PDB file of C-alpha atoms in Angstrom:
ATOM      1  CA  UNK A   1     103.950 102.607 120.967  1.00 42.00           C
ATOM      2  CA  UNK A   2     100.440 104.174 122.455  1.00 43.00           C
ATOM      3  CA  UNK A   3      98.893 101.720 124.932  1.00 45.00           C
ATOM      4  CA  UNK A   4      96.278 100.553 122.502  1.00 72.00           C
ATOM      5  CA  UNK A   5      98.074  98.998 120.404  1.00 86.00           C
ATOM      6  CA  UNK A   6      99.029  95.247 121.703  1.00 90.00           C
ATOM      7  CA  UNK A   7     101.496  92.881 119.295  1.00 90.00           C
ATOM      8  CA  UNK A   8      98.702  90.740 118.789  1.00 91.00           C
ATOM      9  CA  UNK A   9      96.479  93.323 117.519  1.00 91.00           C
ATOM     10  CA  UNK A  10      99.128  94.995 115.098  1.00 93.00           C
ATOM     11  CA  UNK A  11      99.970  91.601 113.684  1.00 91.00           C
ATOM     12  CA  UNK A  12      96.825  91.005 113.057  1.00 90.00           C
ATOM     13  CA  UNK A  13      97.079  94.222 111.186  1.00 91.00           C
ATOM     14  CA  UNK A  14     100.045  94.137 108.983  1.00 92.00           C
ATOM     15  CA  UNK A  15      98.526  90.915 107.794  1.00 90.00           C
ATOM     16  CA  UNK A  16      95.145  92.525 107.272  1.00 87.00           C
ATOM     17  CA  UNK A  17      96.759  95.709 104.964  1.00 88.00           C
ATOM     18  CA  UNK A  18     100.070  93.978 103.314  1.00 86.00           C
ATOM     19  CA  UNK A  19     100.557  90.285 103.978  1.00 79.00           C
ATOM     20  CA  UNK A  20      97.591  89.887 101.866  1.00 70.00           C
ATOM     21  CA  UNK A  21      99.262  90.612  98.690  1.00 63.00           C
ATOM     22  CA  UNK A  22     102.347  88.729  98.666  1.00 55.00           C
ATOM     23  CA  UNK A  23     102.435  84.870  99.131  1.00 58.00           C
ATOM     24  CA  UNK A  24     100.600  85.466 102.297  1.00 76.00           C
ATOM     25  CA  UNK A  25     103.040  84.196 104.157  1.00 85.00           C
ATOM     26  CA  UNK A  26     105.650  86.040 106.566  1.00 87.00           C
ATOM     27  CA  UNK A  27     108.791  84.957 108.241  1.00 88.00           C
ATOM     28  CA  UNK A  28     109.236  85.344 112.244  1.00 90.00           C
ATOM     29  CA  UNK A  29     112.083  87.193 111.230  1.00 90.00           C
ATOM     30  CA  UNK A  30     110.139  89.409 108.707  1.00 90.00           C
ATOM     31  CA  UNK A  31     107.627  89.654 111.635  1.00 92.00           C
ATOM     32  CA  UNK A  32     110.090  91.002 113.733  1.00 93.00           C
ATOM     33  CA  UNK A  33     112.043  93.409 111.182  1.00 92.00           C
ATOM     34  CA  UNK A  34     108.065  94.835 110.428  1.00 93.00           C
ATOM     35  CA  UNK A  35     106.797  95.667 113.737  1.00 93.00           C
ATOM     36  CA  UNK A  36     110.432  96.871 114.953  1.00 94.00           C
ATOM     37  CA  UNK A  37     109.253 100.357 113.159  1.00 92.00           C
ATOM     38  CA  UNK A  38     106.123 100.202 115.177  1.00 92.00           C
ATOM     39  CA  UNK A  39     107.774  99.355 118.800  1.00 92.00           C
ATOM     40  CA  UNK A  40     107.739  95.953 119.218  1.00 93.00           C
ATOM     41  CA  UNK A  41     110.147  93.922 120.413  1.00 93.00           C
ATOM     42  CA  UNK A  42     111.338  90.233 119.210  1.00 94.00           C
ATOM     43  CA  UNK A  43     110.197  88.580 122.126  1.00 95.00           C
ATOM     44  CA  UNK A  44     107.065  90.174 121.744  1.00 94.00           C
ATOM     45  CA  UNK A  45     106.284  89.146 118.044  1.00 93.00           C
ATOM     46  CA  UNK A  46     107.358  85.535 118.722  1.00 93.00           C
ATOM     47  CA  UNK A  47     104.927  84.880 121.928  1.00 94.00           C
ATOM     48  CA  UNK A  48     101.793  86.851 120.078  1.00 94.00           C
ATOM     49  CA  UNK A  49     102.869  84.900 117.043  1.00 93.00           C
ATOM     50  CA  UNK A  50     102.980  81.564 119.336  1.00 93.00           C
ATOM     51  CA  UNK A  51      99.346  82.826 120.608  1.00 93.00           C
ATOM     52  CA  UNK A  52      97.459  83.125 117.330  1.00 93.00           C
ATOM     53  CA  UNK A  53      98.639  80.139 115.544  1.00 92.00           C
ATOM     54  CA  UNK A  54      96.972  78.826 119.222  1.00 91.00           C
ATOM     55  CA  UNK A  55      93.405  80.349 118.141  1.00 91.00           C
ATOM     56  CA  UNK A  56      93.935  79.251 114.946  1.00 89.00           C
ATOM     57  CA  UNK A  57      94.442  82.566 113.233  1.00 90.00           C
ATOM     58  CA  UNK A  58      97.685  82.198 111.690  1.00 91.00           C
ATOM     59  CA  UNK A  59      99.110  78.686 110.470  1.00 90.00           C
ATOM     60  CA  UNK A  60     102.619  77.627 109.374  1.00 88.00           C
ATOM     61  CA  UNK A  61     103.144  77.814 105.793  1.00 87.00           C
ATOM     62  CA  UNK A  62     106.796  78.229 103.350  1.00 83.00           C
ATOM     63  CA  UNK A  63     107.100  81.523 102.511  1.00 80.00           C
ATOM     64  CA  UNK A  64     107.629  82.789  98.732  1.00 74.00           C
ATOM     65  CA  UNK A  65     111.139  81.791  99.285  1.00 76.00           C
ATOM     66  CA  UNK A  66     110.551  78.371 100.814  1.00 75.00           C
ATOM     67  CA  UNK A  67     111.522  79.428 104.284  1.00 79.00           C
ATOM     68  CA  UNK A  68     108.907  78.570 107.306  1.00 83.00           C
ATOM     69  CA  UNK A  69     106.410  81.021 107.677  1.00 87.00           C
ATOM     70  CA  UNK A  70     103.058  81.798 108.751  1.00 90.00           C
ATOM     71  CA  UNK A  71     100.190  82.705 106.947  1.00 89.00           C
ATOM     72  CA  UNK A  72      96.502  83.594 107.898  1.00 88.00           C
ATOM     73  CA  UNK A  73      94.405  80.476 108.363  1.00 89.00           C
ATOM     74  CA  UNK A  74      91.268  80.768 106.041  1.00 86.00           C
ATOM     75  CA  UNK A  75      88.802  81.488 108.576  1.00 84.00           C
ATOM     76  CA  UNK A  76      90.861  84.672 109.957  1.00 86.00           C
ATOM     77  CA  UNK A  77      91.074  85.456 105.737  1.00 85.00           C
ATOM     78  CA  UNK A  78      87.152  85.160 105.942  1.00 81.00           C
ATOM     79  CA  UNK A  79      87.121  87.618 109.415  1.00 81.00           C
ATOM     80  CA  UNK A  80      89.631  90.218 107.562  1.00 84.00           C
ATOM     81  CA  UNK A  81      87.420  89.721 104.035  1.00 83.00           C
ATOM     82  CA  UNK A  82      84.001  90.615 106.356  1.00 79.00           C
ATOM     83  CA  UNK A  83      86.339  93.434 107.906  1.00 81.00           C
ATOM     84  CA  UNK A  84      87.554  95.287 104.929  1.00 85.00           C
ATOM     85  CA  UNK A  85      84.002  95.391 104.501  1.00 81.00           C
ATOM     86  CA  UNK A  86      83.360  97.516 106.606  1.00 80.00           C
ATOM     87  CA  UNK A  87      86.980  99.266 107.656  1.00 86.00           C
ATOM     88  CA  UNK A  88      87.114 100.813 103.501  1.00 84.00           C
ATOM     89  CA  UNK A  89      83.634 101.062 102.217  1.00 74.00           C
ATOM     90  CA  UNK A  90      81.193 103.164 104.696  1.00 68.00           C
ATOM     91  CA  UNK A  91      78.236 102.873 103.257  1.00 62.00           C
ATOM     92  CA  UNK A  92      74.888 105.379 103.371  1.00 59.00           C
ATOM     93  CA  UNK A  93      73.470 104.882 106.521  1.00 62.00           C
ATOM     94  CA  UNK A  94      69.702 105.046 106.141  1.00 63.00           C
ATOM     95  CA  UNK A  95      67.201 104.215 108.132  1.00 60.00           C
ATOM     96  CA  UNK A  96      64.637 102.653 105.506  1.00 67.00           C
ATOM     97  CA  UNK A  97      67.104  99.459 104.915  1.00 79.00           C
ATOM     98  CA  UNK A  98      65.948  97.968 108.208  1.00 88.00           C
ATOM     99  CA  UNK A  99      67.607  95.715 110.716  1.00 92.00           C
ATOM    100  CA  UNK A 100      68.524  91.855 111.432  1.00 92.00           C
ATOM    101  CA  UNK A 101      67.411  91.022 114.120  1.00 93.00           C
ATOM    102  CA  UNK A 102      69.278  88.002 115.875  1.00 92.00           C
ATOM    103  CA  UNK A 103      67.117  85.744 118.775  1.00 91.00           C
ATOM    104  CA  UNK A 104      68.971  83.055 120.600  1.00 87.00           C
ATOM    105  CA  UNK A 105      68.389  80.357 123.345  1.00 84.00           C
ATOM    106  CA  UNK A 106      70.424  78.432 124.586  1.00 83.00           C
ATOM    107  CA  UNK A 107      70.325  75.574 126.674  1.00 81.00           C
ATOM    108  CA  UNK A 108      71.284  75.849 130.560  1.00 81.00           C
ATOM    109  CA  UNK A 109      73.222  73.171 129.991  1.00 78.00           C
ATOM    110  CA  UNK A 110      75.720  74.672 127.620  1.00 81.00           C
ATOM    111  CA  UNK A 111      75.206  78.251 129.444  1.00 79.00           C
ATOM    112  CA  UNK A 112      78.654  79.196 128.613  1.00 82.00           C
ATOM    113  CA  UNK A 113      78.195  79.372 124.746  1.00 83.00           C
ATOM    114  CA  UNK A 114      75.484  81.850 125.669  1.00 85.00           C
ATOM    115  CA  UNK A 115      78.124  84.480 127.360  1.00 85.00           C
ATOM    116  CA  UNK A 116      80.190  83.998 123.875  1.00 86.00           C
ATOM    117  CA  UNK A 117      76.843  84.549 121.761  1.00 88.00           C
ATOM    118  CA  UNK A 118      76.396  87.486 123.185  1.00 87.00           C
ATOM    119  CA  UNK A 119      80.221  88.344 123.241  1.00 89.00           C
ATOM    120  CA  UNK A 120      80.389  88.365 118.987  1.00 89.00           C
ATOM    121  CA  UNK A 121      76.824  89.523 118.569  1.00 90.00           C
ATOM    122  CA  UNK A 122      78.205  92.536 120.769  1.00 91.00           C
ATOM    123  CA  UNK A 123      81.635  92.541 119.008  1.00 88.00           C
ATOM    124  CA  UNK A 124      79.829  92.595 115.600  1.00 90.00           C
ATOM    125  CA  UNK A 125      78.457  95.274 116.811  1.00 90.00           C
ATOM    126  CA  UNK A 126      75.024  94.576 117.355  1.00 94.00           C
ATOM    127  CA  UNK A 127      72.376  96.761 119.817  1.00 94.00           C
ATOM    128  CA  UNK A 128      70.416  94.410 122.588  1.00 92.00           C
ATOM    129  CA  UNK A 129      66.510  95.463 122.253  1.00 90.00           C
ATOM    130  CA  UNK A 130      65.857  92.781 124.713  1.00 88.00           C
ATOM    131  CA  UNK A 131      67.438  90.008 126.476  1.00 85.00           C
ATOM    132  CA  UNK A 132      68.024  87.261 123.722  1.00 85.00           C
ATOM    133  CA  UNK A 133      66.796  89.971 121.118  1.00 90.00           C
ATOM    134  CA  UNK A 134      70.086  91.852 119.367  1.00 93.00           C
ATOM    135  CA  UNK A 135      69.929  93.837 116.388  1.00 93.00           C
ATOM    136  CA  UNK A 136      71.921  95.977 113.908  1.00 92.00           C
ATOM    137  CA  UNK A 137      71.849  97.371 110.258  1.00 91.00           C
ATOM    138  CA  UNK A 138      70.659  94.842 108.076  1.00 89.00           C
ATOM    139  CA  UNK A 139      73.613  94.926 105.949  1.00 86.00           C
ATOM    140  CA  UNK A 140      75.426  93.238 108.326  1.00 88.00           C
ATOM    141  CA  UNK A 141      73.556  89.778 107.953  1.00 90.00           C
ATOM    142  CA  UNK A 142      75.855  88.168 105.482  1.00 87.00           C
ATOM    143  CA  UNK A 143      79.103  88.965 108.566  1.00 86.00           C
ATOM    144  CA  UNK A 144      76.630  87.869 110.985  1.00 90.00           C
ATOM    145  CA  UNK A 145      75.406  84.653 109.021  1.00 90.00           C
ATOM    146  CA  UNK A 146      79.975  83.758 108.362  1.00 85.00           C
ATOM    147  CA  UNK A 147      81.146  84.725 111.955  1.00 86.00           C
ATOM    148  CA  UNK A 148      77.954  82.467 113.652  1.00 88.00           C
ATOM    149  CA  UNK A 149      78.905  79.624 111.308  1.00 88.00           C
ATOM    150  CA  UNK A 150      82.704  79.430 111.707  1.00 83.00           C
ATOM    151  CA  UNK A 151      81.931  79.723 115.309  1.00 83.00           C
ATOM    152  CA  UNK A 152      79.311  77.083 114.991  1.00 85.00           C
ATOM    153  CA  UNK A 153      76.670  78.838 117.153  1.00 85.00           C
ATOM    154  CA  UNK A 154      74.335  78.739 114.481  1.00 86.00           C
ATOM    155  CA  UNK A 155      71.997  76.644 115.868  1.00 86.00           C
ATOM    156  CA  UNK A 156      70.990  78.556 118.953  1.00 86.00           C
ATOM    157  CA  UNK A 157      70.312  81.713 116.247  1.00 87.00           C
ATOM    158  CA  UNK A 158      67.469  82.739 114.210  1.00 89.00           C
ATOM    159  CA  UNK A 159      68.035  85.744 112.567  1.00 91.00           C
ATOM    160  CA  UNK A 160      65.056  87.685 110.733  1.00 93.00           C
ATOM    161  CA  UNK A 161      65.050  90.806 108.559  1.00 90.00           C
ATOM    162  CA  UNK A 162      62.698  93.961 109.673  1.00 88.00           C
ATOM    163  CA  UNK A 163      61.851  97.579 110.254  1.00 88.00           C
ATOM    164  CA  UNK A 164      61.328  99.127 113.779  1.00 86.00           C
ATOM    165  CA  UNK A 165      57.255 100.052 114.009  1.00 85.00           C
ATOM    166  CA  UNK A 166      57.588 101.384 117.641  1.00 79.00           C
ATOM    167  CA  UNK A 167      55.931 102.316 119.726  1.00 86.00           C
ATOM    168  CA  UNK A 168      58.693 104.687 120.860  1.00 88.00           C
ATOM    169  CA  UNK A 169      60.250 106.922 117.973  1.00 91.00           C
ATOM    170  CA  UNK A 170      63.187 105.183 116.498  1.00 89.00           C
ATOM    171  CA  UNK A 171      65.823 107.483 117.378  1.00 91.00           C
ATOM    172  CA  UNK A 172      64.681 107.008 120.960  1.00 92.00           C
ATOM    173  CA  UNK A 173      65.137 103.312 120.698  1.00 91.00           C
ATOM    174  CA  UNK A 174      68.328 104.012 119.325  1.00 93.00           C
ATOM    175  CA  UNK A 175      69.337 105.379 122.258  1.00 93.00           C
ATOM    176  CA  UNK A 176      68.696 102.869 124.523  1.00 93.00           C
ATOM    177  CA  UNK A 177      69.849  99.808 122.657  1.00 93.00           C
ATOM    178  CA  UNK A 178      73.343 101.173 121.787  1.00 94.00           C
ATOM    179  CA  UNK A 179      76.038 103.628 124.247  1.00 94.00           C
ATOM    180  CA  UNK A 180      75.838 105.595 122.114  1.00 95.00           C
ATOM    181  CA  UNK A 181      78.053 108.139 124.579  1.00 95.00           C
ATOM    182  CA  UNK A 182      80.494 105.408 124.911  1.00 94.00           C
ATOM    183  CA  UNK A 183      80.766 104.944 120.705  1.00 94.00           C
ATOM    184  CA  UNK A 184      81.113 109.034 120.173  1.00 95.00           C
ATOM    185  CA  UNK A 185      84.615 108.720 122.947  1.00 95.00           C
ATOM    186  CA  UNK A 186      85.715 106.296 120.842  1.00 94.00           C
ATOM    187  CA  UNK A 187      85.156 108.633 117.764  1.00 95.00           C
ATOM    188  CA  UNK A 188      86.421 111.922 119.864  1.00 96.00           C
ATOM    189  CA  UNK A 189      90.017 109.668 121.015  1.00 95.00           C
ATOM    190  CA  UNK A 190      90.868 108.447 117.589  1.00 96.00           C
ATOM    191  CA  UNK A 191      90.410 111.793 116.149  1.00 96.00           C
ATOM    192  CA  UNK A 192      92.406 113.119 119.168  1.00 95.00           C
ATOM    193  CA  UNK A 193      95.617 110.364 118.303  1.00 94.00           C
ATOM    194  CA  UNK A 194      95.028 110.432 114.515  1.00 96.00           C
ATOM    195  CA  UNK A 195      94.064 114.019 112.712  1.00 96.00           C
ATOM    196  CA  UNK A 196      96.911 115.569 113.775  1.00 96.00           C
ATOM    197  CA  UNK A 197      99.192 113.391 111.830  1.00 95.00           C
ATOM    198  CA  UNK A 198      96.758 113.474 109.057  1.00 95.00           C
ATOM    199  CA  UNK A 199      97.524 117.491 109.558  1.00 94.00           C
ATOM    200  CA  UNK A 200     101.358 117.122 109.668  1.00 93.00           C
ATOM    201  CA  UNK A 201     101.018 115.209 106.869  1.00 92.00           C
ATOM    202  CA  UNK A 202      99.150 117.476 104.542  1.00 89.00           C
ATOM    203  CA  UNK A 203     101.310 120.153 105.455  1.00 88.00           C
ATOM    204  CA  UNK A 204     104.274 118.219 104.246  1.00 83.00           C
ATOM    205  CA  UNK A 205     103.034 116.639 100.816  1.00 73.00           C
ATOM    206  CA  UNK A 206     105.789 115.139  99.371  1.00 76.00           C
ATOM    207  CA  UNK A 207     107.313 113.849 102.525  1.00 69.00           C
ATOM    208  CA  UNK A 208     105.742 109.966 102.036  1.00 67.00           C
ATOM    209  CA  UNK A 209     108.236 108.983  99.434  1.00 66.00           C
ATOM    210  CA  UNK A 210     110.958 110.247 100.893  1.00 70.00           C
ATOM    211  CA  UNK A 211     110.033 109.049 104.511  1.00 88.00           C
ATOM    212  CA  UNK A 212     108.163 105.563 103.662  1.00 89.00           C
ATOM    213  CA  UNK A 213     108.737 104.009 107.537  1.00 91.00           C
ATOM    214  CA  UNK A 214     107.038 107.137 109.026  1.00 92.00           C
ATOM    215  CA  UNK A 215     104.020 106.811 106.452  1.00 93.00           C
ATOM    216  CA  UNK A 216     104.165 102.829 107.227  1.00 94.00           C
ATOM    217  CA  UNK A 217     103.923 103.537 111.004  1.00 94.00           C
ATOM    218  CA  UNK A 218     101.531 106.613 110.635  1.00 95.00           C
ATOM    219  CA  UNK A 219      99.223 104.215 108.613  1.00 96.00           C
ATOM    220  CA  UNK A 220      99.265 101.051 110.729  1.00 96.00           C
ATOM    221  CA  UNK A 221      98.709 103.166 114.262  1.00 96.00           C
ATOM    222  CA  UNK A 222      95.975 104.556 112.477  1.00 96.00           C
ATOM    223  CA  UNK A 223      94.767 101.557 110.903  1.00 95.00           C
ATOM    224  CA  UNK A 224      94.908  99.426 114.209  1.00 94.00           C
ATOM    225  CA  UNK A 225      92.701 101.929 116.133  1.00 94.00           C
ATOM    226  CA  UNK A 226      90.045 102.529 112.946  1.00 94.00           C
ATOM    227  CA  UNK A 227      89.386  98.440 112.397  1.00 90.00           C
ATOM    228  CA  UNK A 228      87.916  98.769 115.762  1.00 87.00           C
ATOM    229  CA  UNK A 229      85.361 101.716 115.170  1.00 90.00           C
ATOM    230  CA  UNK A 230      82.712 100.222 112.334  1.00 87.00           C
ATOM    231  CA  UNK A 231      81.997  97.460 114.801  1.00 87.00           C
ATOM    232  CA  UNK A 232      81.651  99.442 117.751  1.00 89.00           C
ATOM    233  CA  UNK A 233      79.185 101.821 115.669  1.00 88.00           C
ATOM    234  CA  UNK A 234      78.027  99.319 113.028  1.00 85.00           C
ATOM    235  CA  UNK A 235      77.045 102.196 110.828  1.00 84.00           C
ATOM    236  CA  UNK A 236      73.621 103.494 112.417  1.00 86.00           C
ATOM    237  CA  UNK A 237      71.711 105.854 110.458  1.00 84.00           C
ATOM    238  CA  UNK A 238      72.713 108.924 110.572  1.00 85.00           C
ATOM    239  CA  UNK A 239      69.048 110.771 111.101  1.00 87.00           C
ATOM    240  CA  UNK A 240      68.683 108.401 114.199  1.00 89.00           C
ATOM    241  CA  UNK A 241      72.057 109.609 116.029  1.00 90.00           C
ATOM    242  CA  UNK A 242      72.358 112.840 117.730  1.00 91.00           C
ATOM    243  CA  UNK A 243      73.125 116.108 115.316  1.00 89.00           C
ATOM    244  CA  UNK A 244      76.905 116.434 116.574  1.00 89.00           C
ATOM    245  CA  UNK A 245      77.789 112.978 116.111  1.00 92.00           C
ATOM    246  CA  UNK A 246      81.610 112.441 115.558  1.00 94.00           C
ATOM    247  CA  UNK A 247      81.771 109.583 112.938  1.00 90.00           C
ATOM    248  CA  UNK A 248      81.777 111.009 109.960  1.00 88.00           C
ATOM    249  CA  UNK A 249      84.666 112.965 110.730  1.00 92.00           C
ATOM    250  CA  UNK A 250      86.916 110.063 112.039  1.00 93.00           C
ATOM    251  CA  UNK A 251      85.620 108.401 109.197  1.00 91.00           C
ATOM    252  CA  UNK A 252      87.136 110.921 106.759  1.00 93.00           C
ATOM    253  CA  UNK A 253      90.347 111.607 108.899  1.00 96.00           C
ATOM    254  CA  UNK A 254      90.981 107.772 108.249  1.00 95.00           C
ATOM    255  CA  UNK A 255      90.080 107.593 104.721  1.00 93.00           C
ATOM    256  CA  UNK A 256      92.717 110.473 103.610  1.00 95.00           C
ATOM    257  CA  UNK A 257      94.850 109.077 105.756  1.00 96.00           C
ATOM    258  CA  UNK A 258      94.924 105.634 104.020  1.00 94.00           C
ATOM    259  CA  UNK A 259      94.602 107.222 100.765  1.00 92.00           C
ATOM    260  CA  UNK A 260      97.529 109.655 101.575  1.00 92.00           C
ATOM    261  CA  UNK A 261      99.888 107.008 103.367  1.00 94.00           C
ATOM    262  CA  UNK A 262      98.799 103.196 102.628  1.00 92.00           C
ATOM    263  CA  UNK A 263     100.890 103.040  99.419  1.00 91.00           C
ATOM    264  CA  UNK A 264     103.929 104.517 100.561  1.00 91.00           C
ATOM    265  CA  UNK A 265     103.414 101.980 103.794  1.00 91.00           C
ATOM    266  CA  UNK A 266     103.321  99.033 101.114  1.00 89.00           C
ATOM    267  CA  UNK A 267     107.131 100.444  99.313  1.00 89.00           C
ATOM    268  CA  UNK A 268     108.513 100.061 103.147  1.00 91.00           C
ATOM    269  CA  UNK A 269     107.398  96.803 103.898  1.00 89.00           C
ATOM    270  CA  UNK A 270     108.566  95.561 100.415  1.00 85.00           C
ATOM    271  CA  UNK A 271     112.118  97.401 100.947  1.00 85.00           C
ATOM    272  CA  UNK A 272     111.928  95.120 104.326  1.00 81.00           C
ATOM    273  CA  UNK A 273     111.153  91.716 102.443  1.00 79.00           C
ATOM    274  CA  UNK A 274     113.881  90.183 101.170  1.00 68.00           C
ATOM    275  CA  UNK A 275     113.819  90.124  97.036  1.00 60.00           C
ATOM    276  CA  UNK A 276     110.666  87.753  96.476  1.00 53.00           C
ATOM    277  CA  UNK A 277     110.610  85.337  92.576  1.00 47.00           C
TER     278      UNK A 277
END
């Protein structure tokens, strides 16, 4: 299992691209049998399991067959919703849609809600133009607007549609209020882990159906490093980014790979399941 890729953040996962579709709910022991194929141990699913029902990600509920299970709570439904978003469906990037623009203050008093402000806004994947000033693609308001609410920060926000005037050129400002270094490595190293599987795979084209648990492990690898890219680069425009920029590229790699892999990922883990009425 590549270093990346913590239990917690492959549960999170699976849930995200099958346990969606079923009853919603999973077994500890499906759990287990699941993320076996991807290098986890038991001990491993139970304590991450233990440690999202904690943050309130994942809450006890029967399974199809009336055994205990967990499901996704409805505000990590909402966060996956927001996320498919953005992991399926890149949109144009253009620079004449304009920005939202999110301004805070918060009290000194309650100075700690200020370092988790500015932990989502940054995690959401939003550029700092100045301190208390953050801003990203204005199609992002509606993700900004749920994930401030359900983390009831909402009052220290105003957030405010606009277009960048200057003075210095746009692609400039850019620059400076996202890494914009640091988002292209993440670009080069999943196109490092993940095109050359997309390669083997093309070069073997009928090998998902007769291999489904490589395609199921293939796609959820590559599907656990992707979620993370859209909110690192939130979808900038491309004419403001430099002229080699890698994200269209990893883009594509991970679109034919989930076009290529994601159904014959959904025939393993149903061959895993137990018969479901």
């Amino acid at each position: 299992m590549a270093e990346q890729h913590t239990p917690r953040s492959l549960i999170v996962t699976l849930y995200g691209a099958y346990g969606r579709e079923t009853s919603g709910s999973l077994a500890v022991a499906e759990l287990i049998r699941l993320l076996a194929a991807v290098g986890v141990d038991a001990p491993s699913v139970r304590s991450s399991v233990s440690r999202l029902k904690r943050r309130g990600l994942l809450e006890a509920r029967p399974t199809a067959a009336g055994a205990a299970g967990y499901a996704l709570s409805a505000d990590a439904r909402q966060l996956l919703d927001d996320g498919d978003r953005r992991i399926y469906a890149r949109p144009p990037r253009g620079a004449g849609d304009g920005w939202v623009l999110a301004v805070f203050s918060v009290p000194e008093s309650e100075r700690s809600k200020r370092h988790v402000l500015r932990s989502r806004l940054a995690g959401l994947g939003f550029g700092t133009a100045a301190p208390g000033v953050w801003l990203a693609p204005a199609r992002l308001y509606d993700e900004t607007r749920h994930t401030l609410e359900r983390l009831q920060l909402a009052p220290y926000v105003e957030l405010f549609r606009g277009e960048h005037l200057g003075f210095a050129p746009t692609a400039e400002a850019v620059a400076r209020w996202w890494d914009l270094p640091a988002i292209a490595k993440q670009h080069e190293d999943f196109l490092g882990r993940h095109e050359p599987v997309l390669r083997t795979w093309r070069s073997r084209p009928d090998a998902t159906a007769a291999d489904a648990e490589a395609a199921y492990r293939d796609y959820l690898f590559a599907l656990d490093s992707w979620r993370r890219l859209p909110y690192a680069d939130p979808g900038l425009p491309a004419e403001l980014l430099p002229r080699d920029w890698p994200g269209a590229r990893s883009a594509e790699v991970f679109g034919a790979l989930h076009r290529l892999l994601r159904e014959a990922g959904a025939a393993f883990v149903r061959g895993a399941l137990p018969a479901r009425g």
